[in-house]
PDB file of C-alpha atoms in Angstrom:
ATOM      1  CA  UNK A   1     -63.315  84.888-120.130  1.00  0.00           C
ATOM      2  CA  UNK A   2     -64.438  84.815-116.421  1.00  0.00           C
ATOM      3  CA  UNK A   3     -62.057  84.636-113.692  1.00  0.00           C
ATOM      4  CA  UNK A   4     -62.623  81.008-113.048  1.00  0.00           C
ATOM      5  CA  UNK A   5     -62.515  80.167-116.262  1.00  0.00           C
ATOM      6  CA  UNK A   6     -58.887  81.587-116.524  1.00  0.00           C
ATOM      7  CA  UNK A   7     -57.662  80.198-113.002  1.00  0.00           C
ATOM      8  CA  UNK A   8     -58.883  76.593-114.541  1.00  0.00           C
ATOM      9  CA  UNK A   9     -56.930  77.121-117.564  1.00  0.00           C
ATOM     10  CA  UNK A  10     -53.765  78.135-115.869  1.00  0.00           C
ATOM     11  CA  UNK A  11     -53.996  74.924-114.034  1.00  0.00           C
ATOM     12  CA  UNK A  12     -55.372  72.667-116.513  1.00  0.00           C
ATOM     13  CA  UNK A  13     -52.825  73.777-118.724  1.00  0.00           C
ATOM     14  CA  UNK A  14     -50.005  71.982-116.626  1.00  0.00           C
ATOM     15  CA  UNK A  15     -51.586  68.789-117.745  1.00  0.00           C
ATOM     16  CA  UNK A  16     -50.681  67.058-120.875  1.00  0.00           C
ATOM     17  CA  UNK A  17     -47.146  68.207-120.499  1.00  0.00           C
ATOM     18  CA  UNK A  18     -45.357  64.927-118.827  1.00  0.00           C
ATOM     19  CA  UNK A  19     -46.548  61.385-118.390  1.00  0.00           C
ATOM     20  CA  UNK A  20     -44.710  61.381-114.992  1.00  0.00           C
ATOM     21  CA  UNK A  21     -46.435  64.474-113.800  1.00  0.00           C
ATOM     22  CA  UNK A  22     -49.956  63.393-115.517  1.00  0.00           C
ATOM     23  CA  UNK A  23     -49.405  60.146-113.537  1.00  0.00           C
ATOM     24  CA  UNK A  24     -49.014  62.000-110.058  1.00  0.00           C
ATOM     25  CA  UNK A  25     -52.079  64.186-110.776  1.00  0.00           C
ATOM     26  CA  UNK A  26     -53.906  60.962-111.176  1.00  0.00           C
ATOM     27  CA  UNK A  27     -53.044  59.663-108.476  1.00  0.00           C
ATOM     28  CA  UNK A  28     -53.697  62.687-106.233  1.00  0.00           C
ATOM     29  CA  UNK A  29     -56.844  63.303-107.345  1.00  0.00           C
ATOM     30  CA  UNK A  30     -58.090  59.690-107.352  1.00  0.00           C
ATOM     31  CA  UNK A  31     -56.354  57.821-105.039  1.00  0.00           C
ATOM     32  CA  UNK A  32     -54.449  59.908-102.233  1.00  0.00           C
ATOM     33  CA  UNK A  33     -58.698  60.248-100.828  1.00  0.00           C
ATOM     34  CA  UNK A  34     -58.332  56.449-100.090  1.00  0.00           C
ATOM     35  CA  UNK A  35     -54.690  56.937 -98.049  1.00  0.00           C
ATOM     36  CA  UNK A  36     -56.128  59.725 -95.926  1.00  0.00           C
ATOM     37  CA  UNK A  37     -59.093  57.977 -94.692  1.00  0.00           C
ATOM     38  CA  UNK A  38     -56.820  54.966 -93.620  1.00  0.00           C
ATOM     39  CA  UNK A  39     -54.105  57.308 -92.220  1.00  0.00           C
ATOM     40  CA  UNK A  40     -56.779  58.960 -90.008  1.00  0.00           C
ATOM     41  CA  UNK A  41     -58.282  55.617 -88.805  1.00  0.00           C
ATOM     42  CA  UNK A  42     -54.509  54.425 -88.102  1.00  0.00           C
ATOM     43  CA  UNK A  43     -53.622  57.675 -86.145  1.00  0.00           C
ATOM     44  CA  UNK A  44     -56.808  57.811 -84.415  1.00  0.00           C
ATOM     45  CA  UNK A  45     -56.409  53.812 -83.466  1.00  0.00           C
ATOM     46  CA  UNK A  46     -52.779  54.821 -82.324  1.00  0.00           C
ATOM     47  CA  UNK A  47     -53.130  57.663 -80.657  1.00  0.00           C
ATOM     48  CA  UNK A  48     -53.109  58.523 -77.105  1.00  0.00           C
ATOM     49  CA  UNK A  49     -56.935  59.592 -76.780  1.00  0.00           C
ATOM     50  CA  UNK A  50     -59.045  57.445 -74.466  1.00  0.00           C
ATOM     51  CA  UNK A  51     -61.678  55.213 -75.835  1.00  0.00           C
ATOM     52  CA  UNK A  52     -64.446  57.578 -75.104  1.00  0.00           C
ATOM     53  CA  UNK A  53     -62.416  60.357 -76.763  1.00  0.00           C
ATOM     54  CA  UNK A  54     -61.707  58.059 -80.060  1.00  0.00           C
ATOM     55  CA  UNK A  55     -65.218  57.333 -80.527  1.00  0.00           C
ATOM     56  CA  UNK A  56     -66.557  61.322 -80.085  1.00  0.00           C
ATOM     57  CA  UNK A  57     -63.651  62.315 -82.820  1.00  0.00           C
ATOM     58  CA  UNK A  58     -64.571  59.531 -85.176  1.00  0.00           C
ATOM     59  CA  UNK A  59     -68.263  60.457 -85.206  1.00  0.00           C
ATOM     60  CA  UNK A  60     -67.642  64.280 -85.049  1.00  0.00           C
ATOM     61  CA  UNK A  61     -65.627  63.568 -88.224  1.00  0.00           C
ATOM     62  CA  UNK A  62     -67.405  61.102 -89.866  1.00  0.00           C
ATOM     63  CA  UNK A  63     -70.969  63.087 -89.487  1.00  0.00           C
ATOM     64  CA  UNK A  64     -69.315  66.231 -90.872  1.00  0.00           C
ATOM     65  CA  UNK A  65     -67.878  64.527 -93.638  1.00  0.00           C
ATOM     66  CA  UNK A  66     -70.786  62.812 -94.655  1.00  0.00           C
ATOM     67  CA  UNK A  67     -73.320  65.801 -94.211  1.00  0.00           C
ATOM     68  CA  UNK A  68     -70.944  68.133 -96.282  1.00  0.00           C
ATOM     69  CA  UNK A  69     -70.743  65.565 -99.043  1.00  0.00           C
ATOM     70  CA  UNK A  70     -74.134  63.583 -99.070  1.00  0.00           C
ATOM     71  CA  UNK A  71     -76.324  66.266 -97.709  1.00  0.00           C
ATOM     72  CA  UNK A  72     -75.319  69.596 -98.723  1.00  0.00           C
ATOM     73  CA  UNK A  73     -73.529  68.780-101.947  1.00  0.00           C
ATOM     74  CA  UNK A  74     -76.374  66.658-103.500  1.00  0.00           C
ATOM     75  CA  UNK A  75     -78.833  69.331-102.382  1.00  0.00           C
ATOM     76  CA  UNK A  76     -76.913  72.035-103.968  1.00  0.00           C
ATOM     77  CA  UNK A  77     -76.435  69.360-107.414  1.00  0.00           C
ATOM     78  CA  UNK A  78     -80.404  68.421-107.136  1.00  0.00           C
ATOM     79  CA  UNK A  79     -81.146  72.128-108.145  1.00  0.00           C
ATOM     80  CA  UNK A  80     -77.901  73.620-109.764  1.00  0.00           C
ATOM     81  CA  UNK A  81     -76.595  71.524-112.502  1.00  0.00           C
ATOM     82  CA  UNK A  82     -73.404  72.666-113.398  1.00  0.00           C
ATOM     83  CA  UNK A  83     -71.396  70.616-116.343  1.00  0.00           C
ATOM     84  CA  UNK A  84     -67.683  69.529-115.928  1.00  0.00           C
ATOM     85  CA  UNK A  85     -65.227  71.590-117.560  1.00  0.00           C
ATOM     86  CA  UNK A  86     -64.589  68.450-119.865  1.00  0.00           C
ATOM     87  CA  UNK A  87     -67.909  68.732-121.254  1.00  0.00           C
ATOM     88  CA  UNK A  88     -67.919  72.374-122.037  1.00  0.00           C
ATOM     89  CA  UNK A  89     -64.272  73.416-122.885  1.00  0.00           C
ATOM     90  CA  UNK A  90     -61.246  72.235-124.710  1.00  0.00           C
ATOM     91  CA  UNK A  91     -59.087  70.638-121.937  1.00  0.00           C
ATOM     92  CA  UNK A  92     -56.390  68.500-120.882  1.00  0.00           C
ATOM     93  CA  UNK A  93     -58.811  65.508-119.612  1.00  0.00           C
ATOM     94  CA  UNK A  94     -57.105  63.174-117.201  1.00  0.00           C
ATOM     95  CA  UNK A  95     -60.095  61.876-115.319  1.00  0.00           C
ATOM     96  CA  UNK A  96     -64.005  61.885-115.718  1.00  0.00           C
ATOM     97  CA  UNK A  97     -66.851  61.889-113.821  1.00  0.00           C
ATOM     98  CA  UNK A  98     -70.533  61.716-114.368  1.00  0.00           C
ATOM     99  CA  UNK A  99     -71.835  64.258-111.545  1.00  0.00           C
ATOM    100  CA  UNK A 100     -72.362  67.793-111.748  1.00  0.00           C
ATOM    101  CA  UNK A 101     -69.557  70.197-110.844  1.00  0.00           C
ATOM    102  CA  UNK A 102     -70.419  72.263-108.292  1.00  0.00           C
ATOM    103  CA  UNK A 103     -69.590  72.005-105.390  1.00  0.00           C
ATOM    104  CA  UNK A 104     -67.037  69.786-105.728  1.00  0.00           C
ATOM    105  CA  UNK A 105     -67.865  66.572-103.405  1.00  0.00           C
ATOM    106  CA  UNK A 106     -64.172  65.889-102.962  1.00  0.00           C
ATOM    107  CA  UNK A 107     -63.702  69.421-101.422  1.00  0.00           C
ATOM    108  CA  UNK A 108     -66.672  69.130 -99.498  1.00  0.00           C
ATOM    109  CA  UNK A 109     -65.904  65.793 -97.992  1.00  0.00           C
ATOM    110  CA  UNK A 110     -62.069  66.137 -97.290  1.00  0.00           C
ATOM    111  CA  UNK A 111     -62.179  69.963 -96.040  1.00  0.00           C
ATOM    112  CA  UNK A 112     -65.141  69.030 -93.746  1.00  0.00           C
ATOM    113  CA  UNK A 113     -62.907  66.392 -92.557  1.00  0.00           C
ATOM    114  CA  UNK A 114     -59.625  68.281 -92.025  1.00  0.00           C
ATOM    115  CA  UNK A 115     -61.434  71.040 -90.250  1.00  0.00           C
ATOM    116  CA  UNK A 116     -62.912  68.522 -88.006  1.00  0.00           C
ATOM    117  CA  UNK A 117     -59.522  67.042 -87.696  1.00  0.00           C
ATOM    118  CA  UNK A 118     -57.886  70.262 -87.018  1.00  0.00           C
ATOM    119  CA  UNK A 119     -60.365  71.404 -84.500  1.00  0.00           C
ATOM    120  CA  UNK A 120     -59.539  68.100 -82.431  1.00  0.00           C
ATOM    121  CA  UNK A 121     -55.838  67.974 -83.249  1.00  0.00           C
ATOM    122  CA  UNK A 122     -53.832  71.092 -84.781  1.00  0.00           C
ATOM    123  CA  UNK A 123     -50.761  68.761 -85.866  1.00  0.00           C
ATOM    124  CA  UNK A 124     -53.050  66.245 -87.815  1.00  0.00           C
ATOM    125  CA  UNK A 125     -55.293  69.102 -89.260  1.00  0.00           C
ATOM    126  CA  UNK A 126     -52.367  70.909 -90.997  1.00  0.00           C
ATOM    127  CA  UNK A 127     -51.419  67.575 -92.423  1.00  0.00           C
ATOM    128  CA  UNK A 128     -54.882  67.077 -93.877  1.00  0.00           C
ATOM    129  CA  UNK A 129     -55.209  70.427 -95.217  1.00  0.00           C
ATOM    130  CA  UNK A 130     -52.076  70.220 -96.871  1.00  0.00           C
ATOM    131  CA  UNK A 131     -53.297  66.684 -98.432  1.00  0.00           C
ATOM    132  CA  UNK A 132     -57.025  68.189 -99.313  1.00  0.00           C
ATOM    133  CA  UNK A 133     -55.403  71.485-101.228  1.00  0.00           C
ATOM    134  CA  UNK A 134     -53.311  68.806-103.366  1.00  0.00           C
ATOM    135  CA  UNK A 135     -56.631  66.328-104.064  1.00  0.00           C
ATOM    136  CA  UNK A 136     -59.035  69.385-104.649  1.00  0.00           C
ATOM    137  CA  UNK A 137     -55.875  71.071-106.875  1.00  0.00           C
ATOM    138  CA  UNK A 138     -55.154  68.235-108.623  1.00  0.00           C
ATOM    139  CA  UNK A 139     -58.839  67.672-109.602  1.00  0.00           C
ATOM    140  CA  UNK A 140     -58.602  71.003-111.163  1.00  0.00           C
ATOM    141  CA  UNK A 141     -55.354  70.264-113.355  1.00  0.00           C
ATOM    142  CA  UNK A 142     -57.016  66.689-114.225  1.00  0.00           C
ATOM    143  CA  UNK A 143     -59.950  68.565-116.097  1.00  0.00           C
ATOM    144  CA  UNK A 144     -62.829  67.673-113.589  1.00  0.00           C
ATOM    145  CA  UNK A 145     -63.561  70.842-111.561  1.00  0.00           C
ATOM    146  CA  UNK A 146     -63.297  74.609-111.982  1.00  0.00           C
ATOM    147  CA  UNK A 147     -61.604  76.279-109.193  1.00  0.00           C
ATOM    148  CA  UNK A 148     -65.090  78.029-107.862  1.00  0.00           C
ATOM    149  CA  UNK A 149     -66.337  74.070-107.521  1.00  0.00           C
ATOM    150  CA  UNK A 150     -63.348  73.636-105.123  1.00  0.00           C
ATOM    151  CA  UNK A 151     -63.460  76.896-103.239  1.00  0.00           C
ATOM    152  CA  UNK A 152     -67.410  76.254-102.741  1.00  0.00           C
ATOM    153  CA  UNK A 153     -66.956  72.319-101.540  1.00  0.00           C
ATOM    154  CA  UNK A 154     -64.546  73.953 -99.020  1.00  0.00           C
ATOM    155  CA  UNK A 155     -66.732  76.734 -97.610  1.00  0.00           C
ATOM    156  CA  UNK A 156     -69.298  74.099 -97.232  1.00  0.00           C
ATOM    157  CA  UNK A 157     -66.771  71.487 -95.864  1.00  0.00           C
ATOM    158  CA  UNK A 158     -65.685  73.792 -93.295  1.00  0.00           C
ATOM    159  CA  UNK A 159     -68.495  75.554 -92.351  1.00  0.00           C
ATOM    160  CA  UNK A 160     -70.805  71.981 -91.354  1.00  0.00           C
ATOM    161  CA  UNK A 161     -67.307  70.737 -89.738  1.00  0.00           C
ATOM    162  CA  UNK A 162     -67.423  74.172 -87.182  1.00  0.00           C
ATOM    163  CA  UNK A 163     -71.042  73.598 -87.155  1.00  0.00           C
ATOM    164  CA  UNK A 164     -70.821  69.785 -86.305  1.00  0.00           C
ATOM    165  CA  UNK A 165     -68.079  70.305 -83.548  1.00  0.00           C
ATOM    166  CA  UNK A 166     -69.646  73.144 -81.768  1.00  0.00           C
ATOM    167  CA  UNK A 167     -72.966  71.564 -81.577  1.00  0.00           C
ATOM    168  CA  UNK A 168     -71.374  68.697 -80.353  1.00  0.00           C
ATOM    169  CA  UNK A 169     -69.287  70.307 -77.493  1.00  0.00           C
ATOM    170  CA  UNK A 170     -72.538  71.967 -76.536  1.00  0.00           C
ATOM    171  CA  UNK A 171     -74.530  68.730 -76.011  1.00  0.00           C
ATOM    172  CA  UNK A 172     -71.616  67.284 -74.195  1.00  0.00           C
ATOM    173  CA  UNK A 173     -71.420  70.236 -71.753  1.00  0.00           C
ATOM    174  CA  UNK A 174     -75.048  69.783 -71.229  1.00  0.00           C
ATOM    175  CA  UNK A 175     -74.444  66.340 -70.706  1.00  0.00           C
ATOM    176  CA  UNK A 176     -71.995  67.066 -67.720  1.00  0.00           C
TER     177      UNK A 176
END
């Protein structure tokens, strides 16, 4: 058994033990993502940043997350077809999904978002990283991802956000 599968079972075996815990995992894996997006928009809207900076932050975060999730992730999934754990292993399945497993779309999107937020505001970024980790670990516990799907998605999301942030910074500096 691979290390990836062993780690998957370590996390997935806590599912199915308590209906309350399973409900929390489903909430974290499926619905916390929507709360994070609304929280980010509210924080940005009510922040003290000048209007121009707010727009730049929104664009960098949006572009980072979209490129990571709908660009790179989908390109990888087009060429590499890794089935979800619940399709190939006996698991405690709390959720279902029909897309390929690697890399995790949730991980790429929310790690890109958290990284881009962190590069603008460290305090907000830490909160978003913690929430992203909760979302992604919950998706392993729920049986829809292997740990390597999450790690792959995290690497992609973080790299795309850094590249987008520094490209935007370079473009802004050239315009000044």
